[in-house]
Amino acid sequence: SIKHLTSAKKVIFSVHDEIRNKITHQRFLSFFIKKVDLIFSTGLQSAKQIEKLTGRDVIYQPSGIDELFFTDYKKSFDNDAFTVITVANLFPKKNIDFILKIAQILKDVNFIIAGDGPHGKQLINKIASDSVSNVALLGYRSKAEILELLKSSDCFLLTSLEEGTPISLLEAMACGLPLLSSNAGGLKAIVKEYDNGFIVDDFSLQNYIDRINIIRKDVGLRKKIYVNNRQKSNNFTWDIVAENITVKIEEVVDGS
């Protein structure tokens, strides 16, 4: 176990992604955290998986949102073009190819993808080979640039196969964007239908397209979601997250 290897009196373990279903991975994890004193998980699904594997209690605690994303701004709801934004590292598990398929059907919607990674070159080639003209693959962007992109977009899209709780989704929430997401990592805990966005449980192109169209056509819904998400995001400030984590750690330390 970690405690044995490090000779530490207390060990805190934190998980930031989904737990894969490979037997070797599960056995290794069970052994590795056998004597850990406290376990955090940024994803609800991972927390449940670890509890099932180990019989241990796991604290579900997403990471915090940079204060930059709480900047006040006046949101425009009458843009000539509807823009869907995705912010993600370009790895296969982010399932960006699926966004390209959506874009090929919704040709009158603009899609922005910000981020870089090893899957980037393949995506560039696919965009070119399939003549996808309404997708902009922007590469790496700074936090300040991401903020401006979110402020000028109309919907945040996440199509990941695996996640913890992605910071990019929380940042989009802080900017008041409707959230359209897969349920990777158990994101239903954050995204509630018609309240602040939509979760699509499968990878049906039509289901994603239908929900993008709902968001696009219902300006009143977007205005409601803007207010709701700006408010909900206050639960994920770093001050609150840090306080939650500190309290739990102090309970373990004091209990010794």
Tab-separated table of C-alpha atoms in Angstrom:
chain	number	residue	atom	x	y	z
A	1	SER	CA	0.000	0.000	0.000
A	2	ILE	CA	0.990	3.665	-0.314
A	3	LYS	CA	1.267	4.017	3.476
A	4	HIS	CA	3.685	1.109	3.650
A	5	LEU	CA	5.793	2.402	0.762
A	6	THR	CA	6.031	5.963	2.083
A	7	SER	CA	6.000	5.347	5.851
A	8	ALA	CA	3.522	8.218	6.084
A	9	LYS	CA	1.251	8.563	9.099
A	10	LYS	CA	-1.677	9.751	6.975
A	11	VAL	CA	-2.239	9.304	3.244
A	12	ILE	CA	-4.777	11.215	1.155
A	13	PHE	CA	-5.642	9.789	-2.261
A	14	SER	CA	-7.294	11.747	-5.081
A	15	VAL	CA	-8.743	10.400	-8.347
A	16	HIS	CA	-9.225	12.735	-11.313
A	17	ASP	CA	-10.514	10.429	-14.040
A	18	GLU	CA	-12.761	7.428	-14.547
A	19	ILE	CA	-11.725	4.022	-13.245
A	20	ARG	CA	-11.276	1.697	-16.199
A	21	ASN	CA	-12.945	-1.690	-16.072
A	22	LYS	CA	-9.763	-3.679	-16.704
A	23	ILE	CA	-9.369	-6.331	-14.001
A	24	THR	CA	-5.645	-5.607	-13.558
A	25	HIS	CA	-6.351	-1.919	-13.097
A	26	GLN	CA	-9.030	-2.596	-10.512
A	27	ARG	CA	-6.886	-5.071	-8.552
A	28	PHE	CA	-3.932	-2.700	-8.565
A	29	LEU	CA	-6.101	0.172	-7.364
A	30	SER	CA	-7.649	-1.920	-4.578
A	31	PHE	CA	-4.208	-2.905	-3.301
A	32	PHE	CA	-2.708	0.550	-3.749
A	33	ILE	CA	-5.268	2.358	-1.607
A	34	LYS	CA	-5.850	-0.383	0.945
A	35	LYS	CA	-4.485	1.642	3.869
A	36	VAL	CA	-5.237	5.136	2.562
A	37	ASP	CA	-6.913	7.337	5.181
A	38	LEU	CA	-9.030	9.539	2.917
A	39	ILE	CA	-10.109	9.262	-0.719
A	40	PHE	CA	-11.351	12.097	-2.924
A	41	SER	CA	-12.730	11.774	-6.454
A	42	THR	CA	-13.478	14.603	-8.864
A	43	GLY	CA	-15.972	12.359	-10.670
A	44	LEU	CA	-19.129	10.887	-9.162
A	45	GLN	CA	-18.939	7.703	-11.217
A	46	SER	CA	-15.345	7.075	-10.152
A	47	ALA	CA	-16.331	7.622	-6.516
A	48	LYS	CA	-19.040	4.980	-6.815
A	49	GLN	CA	-16.705	2.556	-8.602
A	50	ILE	CA	-14.027	2.869	-5.909
A	51	GLU	CA	-16.600	2.400	-3.152
A	52	LYS	CA	-17.842	-0.753	-4.856
A	53	LEU	CA	-14.309	-2.092	-5.403
A	54	THR	CA	-12.928	-1.362	-1.955
A	55	GLY	CA	-15.878	-0.936	0.377
A	56	ARG	CA	-14.393	2.426	1.338
A	57	ASP	CA	-16.208	5.750	1.552
A	58	VAL	CA	-15.136	8.178	-1.165
A	59	ILE	CA	-15.742	11.922	-1.119
A	60	TYR	CA	-17.030	13.312	-4.412
A	61	GLN	CA	-15.392	16.714	-4.828
A	62	PRO	CA	-14.973	18.383	-8.231
A	63	SER	CA	-12.084	20.789	-8.679
A	64	GLY	CA	-12.560	24.544	-8.468
A	65	ILE	CA	-13.102	27.183	-11.141
A	66	ASP	CA	-10.484	29.870	-11.710
A	67	GLU	CA	-11.816	33.228	-10.502
A	68	LEU	CA	-11.147	34.642	-13.986
A	69	PHE	CA	-14.306	32.892	-15.227
A	70	PHE	CA	-16.537	34.739	-12.775
A	71	THR	CA	-15.932	38.019	-14.610
A	72	ASP	CA	-19.159	39.972	-15.129
A	73	TYR	CA	-20.166	40.477	-18.744
A	74	LYS	CA	-23.258	41.183	-20.791
A	75	LYS	CA	-24.312	38.073	-22.676
A	76	SER	CA	-25.649	38.472	-26.214
A	77	PHE	CA	-28.538	36.203	-27.168
A	78	ASP	CA	-29.147	37.518	-30.681
A	79	ASN	CA	-25.990	36.495	-32.523
A	80	ASP	CA	-26.440	35.986	-36.264
A	81	ALA	CA	-24.704	32.604	-36.082
A	82	PHE	CA	-25.106	29.940	-33.400
A	83	THR	CA	-21.760	28.798	-31.995
A	84	VAL	CA	-21.081	25.560	-30.115
A	85	ILE	CA	-17.782	25.376	-28.231
A	86	THR	CA	-15.776	22.429	-26.936
A	87	VAL	CA	-12.700	22.860	-24.753
A	88	ALA	CA	-10.718	19.643	-24.343
A	89	ASN	CA	-7.341	17.996	-24.578
A	90	LEU	CA	-7.284	16.156	-27.881
A	91	PHE	CA	-7.156	12.527	-26.779
A	92	PRO	CA	-9.292	9.701	-28.259
A	93	LYS	CA	-11.345	9.418	-25.052
A	94	LYS	CA	-12.601	12.968	-25.631
A	95	ASN	CA	-14.461	11.599	-28.690
A	96	ILE	CA	-13.947	14.732	-30.815
A	97	ASP	CA	-14.591	12.720	-33.993
A	98	PHE	CA	-18.214	12.555	-32.864
A	99	ILE	CA	-18.408	16.363	-32.876
A	100	LEU	CA	-17.252	16.371	-36.489
A	101	LYS	CA	-20.144	14.042	-37.348
A	102	ILE	CA	-22.607	16.402	-35.643
A	103	ALA	CA	-21.117	19.363	-37.511
A	104	GLN	CA	-21.514	17.637	-40.867
A	105	ILE	CA	-25.260	17.467	-40.267
A	106	LEU	CA	-25.733	20.890	-38.606
A	107	LYS	CA	-24.012	22.814	-41.379
A	108	ASP	CA	-25.523	26.147	-40.312
A	109	VAL	CA	-24.007	25.909	-36.816
A	110	ASN	CA	-20.427	26.949	-36.053
A	111	PHE	CA	-18.317	24.559	-33.965
A	112	ILE	CA	-15.208	25.697	-32.107
A	113	ILE	CA	-12.779	23.188	-30.584
A	114	ALA	CA	-10.064	24.625	-28.337
A	115	GLY	CA	-7.250	22.423	-27.083
A	116	ASP	CA	-4.303	20.407	-28.266
A	117	GLY	CA	-3.014	16.876	-27.899
A	118	PRO	CA	-1.853	13.767	-29.768
A	119	HIS	CA	-5.186	13.313	-31.565
A	120	GLY	CA	-4.961	16.780	-33.136
A	121	LYS	CA	-3.239	15.854	-36.400
A	122	GLN	CA	-5.752	13.081	-37.083
A	123	LEU	CA	-8.611	15.528	-36.513
A	124	ILE	CA	-7.056	18.089	-38.849
A	125	ASN	CA	-6.736	15.439	-41.552
A	126	LYS	CA	-10.338	14.301	-41.021
A	127	ILE	CA	-11.676	17.854	-41.227
A	128	ALA	CA	-9.818	18.293	-44.523
A	129	SER	CA	-10.698	14.907	-46.010
A	130	ASP	CA	-14.400	15.237	-45.127
A	131	SER	CA	-14.533	18.921	-46.157
A	132	VAL	CA	-15.983	19.982	-42.819
A	133	SER	CA	-16.186	23.754	-43.237
A	134	ASN	CA	-18.012	24.730	-40.041
A	135	VAL	CA	-15.466	23.430	-37.492
A	136	ALA	CA	-12.575	25.560	-36.257
A	137	LEU	CA	-9.832	23.537	-34.536
A	138	LEU	CA	-8.044	26.279	-32.635
A	139	GLY	CA	-5.291	24.403	-30.800
A	140	TYR	CA	-4.024	25.522	-27.413
A	141	ARG	CA	-5.551	28.678	-25.955
A	142	SER	CA	-4.729	30.476	-22.705
A	143	LYS	CA	-7.283	30.783	-19.901
A	144	ALA	CA	-7.952	34.398	-20.885
A	145	GLU	CA	-8.530	33.368	-24.503
A	146	ILE	CA	-10.816	30.522	-23.435
A	147	LEU	CA	-12.856	32.995	-21.399
A	148	GLU	CA	-13.400	35.232	-24.433
A	149	LEU	CA	-14.345	32.244	-26.591
A	150	LEU	CA	-16.884	31.055	-24.008
A	151	LYS	CA	-18.389	34.518	-23.659
A	152	SER	CA	-18.976	34.746	-27.409
A	153	SER	CA	-20.357	31.184	-27.786
A	154	ASP	CA	-23.927	29.943	-27.341
A	155	CYS	CA	-23.565	26.361	-26.090
A	156	PHE	CA	-20.885	24.160	-24.517
A	157	LEU	CA	-20.563	20.619	-25.895
A	158	LEU	CA	-18.808	17.653	-24.262
A	159	THR	CA	-18.857	14.236	-25.939
A	160	SER	CA	-16.267	12.404	-23.809
A	161	LEU	CA	-16.218	8.652	-23.317
A	162	GLU	CA	-14.447	9.034	-19.939
A	163	GLU	CA	-14.202	11.943	-17.495
A	164	GLY	CA	-13.867	12.963	-13.892
A	165	THR	CA	-15.623	16.314	-13.673
A	166	PRO	CA	-13.964	18.391	-16.408
A	167	ILE	CA	-12.881	21.886	-15.441
A	168	SER	CA	-13.836	23.068	-18.934
A	169	LEU	CA	-17.501	22.233	-18.245
A	170	LEU	CA	-17.418	24.102	-14.933
A	171	GLU	CA	-15.785	27.110	-16.612
A	172	ALA	CA	-18.530	27.127	-19.242
A	173	MET	CA	-21.072	26.973	-16.418
A	174	ALA	CA	-19.485	30.035	-14.801
A	175	CYS	CA	-19.921	31.864	-18.117
A	176	GLY	CA	-23.615	30.928	-18.163
A	177	LEU	CA	-23.545	28.653	-21.206
A	178	PRO	CA	-26.026	25.802	-21.684
A	179	LEU	CA	-24.203	22.504	-21.073
A	180	LEU	CA	-24.750	19.625	-23.494
A	181	SER	CA	-22.812	16.573	-22.376
A	182	SER	CA	-22.405	12.834	-22.316
A	183	ASN	CA	-22.817	11.294	-18.878
A	184	ALA	CA	-19.102	10.490	-18.637
A	185	GLY	CA	-18.015	10.543	-15.018
A	186	GLY	CA	-21.597	10.833	-13.811
A	187	LEU	CA	-22.151	14.393	-14.991
A	188	LYS	CA	-25.876	14.043	-14.371
A	189	ALA	CA	-24.974	15.137	-10.858
A	190	ILE	CA	-24.270	18.606	-12.264
A	191	VAL	CA	-26.205	18.933	-15.516
A	192	LYS	CA	-29.990	18.916	-15.110
A	193	GLU	CA	-32.351	18.787	-18.088
A	194	TYR	CA	-33.881	22.151	-19.036
A	195	ASP	CA	-32.416	23.661	-15.864
A	196	ASN	CA	-28.839	24.233	-16.983
A	197	GLY	CA	-28.417	21.993	-20.010
A	198	PHE	CA	-28.879	18.413	-21.201
A	199	ILE	CA	-27.242	15.025	-20.673
A	200	VAL	CA	-27.314	12.519	-23.530
A	201	ASP	CA	-26.929	8.982	-22.171
A	202	ASP	CA	-26.037	7.361	-25.477
A	203	PHE	CA	-24.038	8.431	-28.497
A	204	SER	CA	-26.947	8.873	-30.844
A	205	LEU	CA	-26.199	11.633	-33.340
A	206	GLN	CA	-29.874	12.495	-33.511
A	207	ASN	CA	-30.194	12.923	-29.753
A	208	TYR	CA	-27.325	15.410	-29.688
A	209	ILE	CA	-28.657	17.227	-32.741
A	210	ASP	CA	-32.155	17.464	-31.272
A	211	ARG	CA	-30.852	19.055	-28.094
A	212	ILE	CA	-28.603	21.498	-29.902
A	213	ASN	CA	-31.662	22.564	-31.878
A	214	ILE	CA	-33.714	22.980	-28.691
A	215	ILE	CA	-31.049	25.240	-27.220
A	216	ARG	CA	-30.580	27.116	-30.471
A	217	LYS	CA	-34.246	27.856	-31.070
A	218	ASP	CA	-35.339	28.624	-27.499
A	219	VAL	CA	-33.793	31.976	-26.569
A	220	GLY	CA	-35.885	32.085	-23.395
A	221	LEU	CA	-34.348	28.792	-22.278
A	222	ARG	CA	-30.849	30.121	-22.940
A	223	LYS	CA	-31.564	33.212	-20.883
A	224	LYS	CA	-32.886	31.088	-18.004
A	225	ILE	CA	-29.869	28.783	-18.169
A	226	TYR	CA	-27.517	31.764	-18.199
A	227	VAL	CA	-28.903	32.913	-14.844
A	228	ASN	CA	-29.015	29.397	-13.387
A	229	ASN	CA	-25.484	28.433	-14.377
A	230	ARG	CA	-23.927	31.678	-13.221
A	231	GLN	CA	-25.546	31.019	-9.846
A	232	LYS	CA	-24.707	27.297	-9.685
A	233	SER	CA	-21.066	27.926	-10.512
A	234	ASN	CA	-20.654	29.742	-7.192
A	235	ASN	CA	-20.678	26.305	-5.557
A	236	PHE	CA	-17.405	25.517	-7.338
A	237	THR	CA	-15.212	28.486	-6.427
A	238	TRP	CA	-11.761	27.479	-5.250
A	239	ASP	CA	-12.491	29.013	-1.840
A	240	ILE	CA	-15.425	26.655	-1.328
A	241	VAL	CA	-13.644	23.632	-2.795
A	242	ALA	CA	-10.539	24.251	-0.682
A	243	GLU	CA	-12.653	24.645	2.456
A	244	ASN	CA	-14.491	21.366	1.749
A	245	ILE	CA	-11.225	19.499	1.259
A	246	THR	CA	-9.528	21.096	4.271
A	247	VAL	CA	-12.390	20.213	6.604
A	248	LYS	CA	-12.273	16.545	5.596
A	249	ILE	CA	-8.490	16.362	5.933
A	250	GLU	CA	-8.572	18.006	9.365
A	251	GLU	CA	-11.185	15.475	10.491
A	252	VAL	CA	-8.838	12.632	9.543
A	253	VAL	CA	-5.760	14.245	11.102
A	254	ASP	CA	-7.552	15.204	14.307
A	255	GLY	CA	-9.057	11.745	14.533
A	256	SER	CA	-5.629	10.207	14.823
